[in-house]
Amino acid sequence: MDFLLTLTSVGILLLYAVPGFILSKLKAVNTDSLPAFSKVLMYVCQPCLTLYTFDSVDFTWPLFRDMLWFLLAITVVQLLTIGTFYLLFRKKQQDVRYRIYTVASTFGNCAFFGVPILEALLPGTNAVVFSNMYFVSMSLLGWTVASAIITHDRKYISVKKIVFNPAVIIMAVALPLFMLNIKLPGQLYGAVSIVGKMTTPLCMIIMGIRLGSMSFKKIFAGKLQYLIILVKQMIFPLLALGVACLLPWEGYIRQAMFIMACCPVASVVLNFAELLGEGQEDAANMLLLGTMLCIVTMPLMVALYQM
């Protein structure tokens, strides 16, 4: 992993937000459109990204075993972190801000932001397929635990929500193809990869539109936001790396977990807030501030890893 390459990659990703910001300032689009964009992102682009990443690697049993251990490990780390903050804020859960902070302390942009970073930093490895396992874990927790926290309603903790969500449904399609080493036909693969790779630009354009509609002063004003971002983007990755070092993985898998854990506050925090109709502004503040600060935190954490 390389400090300057990380800095350049993060900087390029942030540039994708500029068109959305300009369109918002020109009043060409407004935030009323964002729930629709979020649905396209979560129900169309992300499933295609999953198919693309699985299709890009060849199945082996040792790789599949490592993927399952990866899924278990990152799920445990996320549950520990989100559980800790839920307990810390348990007396303030009536305030939607603290419910958003609880989720934002754990969820990172492992797919939309992580995949292009992994492709840049760990070329020639199977690292991108592990981003799917990370995203599946986050989606399972997102459609259940996180949704219950954001809405303050336990009805989301159900087997139905675990099984019938976009991440699990597309995995039911992608995994058999992966395990049987069945590759998508050339033209279909091309179409799926194009739509899948739209996730990052679309995610950042959505962020730019939201940024253009908000006051910069308001984004930077909340002191507690900085603590949550410090935990998510600097302390959480160290916890994930500590767990990864306990497992007999190849070095690139540990690096992949660390890189994805370093990713900024997840856009799905805002997507879930938009879909659930709770805490949209607070989620937007966390997403925007975390993403802007990641141009410092991600290269810094990579430099720390190299040391």
Tab-separated table of C-alpha atoms in Angstrom, residues 58-170:
chain	number	residue	atom	x	y	z
A	58	ASP	CA	-11.986	-17.600	-9.874
A	59	PHE	CA	-13.457	-19.883	-7.221
A	60	THR	CA	-11.232	-22.012	-4.982
A	61	TRP	CA	-12.167	-23.660	-1.697
A	62	PRO	CA	-9.383	-21.908	0.285
A	63	LEU	CA	-10.592	-18.531	-1.066
A	64	PHE	CA	-14.219	-19.368	-0.211
A	65	ARG	CA	-13.187	-20.438	3.300
A	66	ASP	CA	-11.346	-17.149	3.808
A	67	MET	CA	-14.398	-15.241	2.541
A	68	LEU	CA	-16.633	-16.919	5.119
A	69	TRP	CA	-14.177	-16.189	7.928
A	70	PHE	CA	-13.932	-12.608	6.667
A	71	LEU	CA	-17.729	-12.262	6.782
A	72	LEU	CA	-17.829	-13.581	10.344
A	73	ALA	CA	-14.892	-11.451	11.524
A	74	ILE	CA	-16.144	-8.121	10.149
A	75	THR	CA	-19.666	-8.824	11.421
A	76	VAL	CA	-18.314	-9.361	14.937
A	77	VAL	CA	-16.236	-6.155	14.771
A	78	GLN	CA	-19.224	-4.118	13.549
A	79	LEU	CA	-21.553	-5.557	16.182
A	80	LEU	CA	-19.049	-4.797	18.939
A	81	THR	CA	-18.664	-1.194	17.814
A	82	ILE	CA	-22.330	-0.447	17.172
A	83	GLY	CA	-23.274	-2.180	20.432
A	84	THR	CA	-20.750	-0.122	22.389
A	85	PHE	CA	-22.108	3.168	21.063
A	86	TYR	CA	-25.691	2.062	21.533
A	87	LEU	CA	-24.938	1.453	25.213
A	88	LEU	CA	-23.045	4.750	25.508
A	89	PHE	CA	-26.000	6.665	24.023
A	90	ARG	CA	-28.770	4.501	25.508
A	91	LYS	CA	-30.158	7.403	27.569
A	92	LYS	CA	-30.244	9.680	24.514
A	93	GLN	CA	-31.848	7.326	21.994
A	94	GLN	CA	-34.986	9.491	21.833
A	95	ASP	CA	-32.853	12.053	19.977
A	96	VAL	CA	-32.413	10.923	16.342
A	97	ARG	CA	-28.947	12.508	16.220
A	98	TYR	CA	-27.564	9.940	18.629
A	99	ARG	CA	-29.220	7.111	16.742
A	100	ILE	CA	-27.496	8.295	13.569
A	101	TYR	CA	-24.179	8.657	15.427
A	102	THR	CA	-24.506	5.070	16.682
A	103	VAL	CA	-24.818	3.706	13.144
A	104	ALA	CA	-22.224	6.090	11.657
A	105	SER	CA	-19.619	4.939	14.189
A	106	THR	CA	-19.530	1.567	12.442
A	107	PHE	CA	-20.750	1.682	8.829
A	108	GLY	CA	-18.196	2.599	6.169
A	109	ASN	CA	-18.313	3.131	2.414
A	110	CYS	CA	-16.749	-0.290	1.803
A	111	ALA	CA	-18.368	-0.849	-1.609
A	112	PHE	CA	-18.956	2.522	-3.281
A	113	PHE	CA	-15.670	3.958	-1.985
A	114	GLY	CA	-13.733	0.808	-1.099
A	115	VAL	CA	-13.794	-1.124	-4.383
A	116	PRO	CA	-11.929	1.472	-6.522
A	117	ILE	CA	-9.444	2.002	-3.670
A	118	LEU	CA	-8.819	-1.761	-3.406
A	119	GLU	CA	-8.373	-2.025	-7.183
A	120	ALA	CA	-5.807	0.791	-7.049
A	121	LEU	CA	-3.881	-0.346	-3.953
A	122	LEU	CA	-4.052	-4.154	-4.289
A	123	PRO	CA	-4.003	-4.939	-8.023
A	124	GLY	CA	-3.531	-8.535	-9.078
A	125	THR	CA	-5.201	-9.929	-5.932
A	126	ASN	CA	-8.685	-11.177	-5.063
A	127	ALA	CA	-9.181	-8.249	-2.684
A	128	VAL	CA	-12.305	-6.877	-4.385
A	129	VAL	CA	-14.326	-10.025	-3.668
A	130	PHE	CA	-13.826	-9.421	0.058
A	131	SER	CA	-15.490	-6.035	-0.336
A	132	ASN	CA	-18.658	-7.982	-1.129
A	133	MET	CA	-18.419	-9.964	2.091
A	134	TYR	CA	-17.944	-6.694	3.980
A	135	PHE	CA	-20.936	-5.151	2.216
A	136	VAL	CA	-23.128	-8.212	2.838
A	137	SER	CA	-22.299	-8.026	6.533
A	138	MET	CA	-23.078	-4.313	6.618
A	139	SER	CA	-26.302	-4.821	4.658
A	140	LEU	CA	-27.517	-7.559	6.990
A	141	LEU	CA	-26.893	-5.267	9.943
A	142	GLY	CA	-28.231	-2.251	8.037
A	143	TRP	CA	-31.619	-3.707	7.135
A	144	THR	CA	-32.063	-5.037	10.683
A	145	VAL	CA	-30.039	-3.581	13.563
A	146	ALA	CA	-29.319	-0.176	11.990
A	147	SER	CA	-32.902	0.255	10.740
A	148	ALA	CA	-34.210	-0.600	14.207
A	149	ILE	CA	-31.826	1.929	15.789
A	150	ILE	CA	-32.584	4.742	13.311
A	151	THR	CA	-36.365	4.337	13.590
A	152	HIS	CA	-36.311	3.344	17.277
A	153	ASP	CA	-38.548	0.419	16.287
A	154	ARG	CA	-37.634	-3.241	16.844
A	155	LYS	CA	-39.921	-4.506	14.091
A	156	TYR	CA	-36.915	-4.459	11.752
A	157	ILE	CA	-35.179	-7.215	13.744
A	158	SER	CA	-36.716	-10.138	11.874
A	159	VAL	CA	-35.773	-13.128	9.749
A	160	LYS	CA	-37.677	-11.578	6.842
A	161	LYS	CA	-35.465	-8.468	6.877
A	162	ILE	CA	-32.331	-10.634	7.078
A	163	VAL	CA	-33.303	-12.841	4.138
A	164	PHE	CA	-35.237	-10.482	1.863
A	165	ASN	CA	-32.920	-7.538	1.288
A	166	PRO	CA	-31.061	-6.540	-1.899
A	167	ALA	CA	-27.621	-7.697	-0.708
A	168	VAL	CA	-28.743	-11.214	0.221
A	169	ILE	CA	-30.957	-11.641	-2.852
A	170	ILE	CA	-28.142	-10.768	-5.257
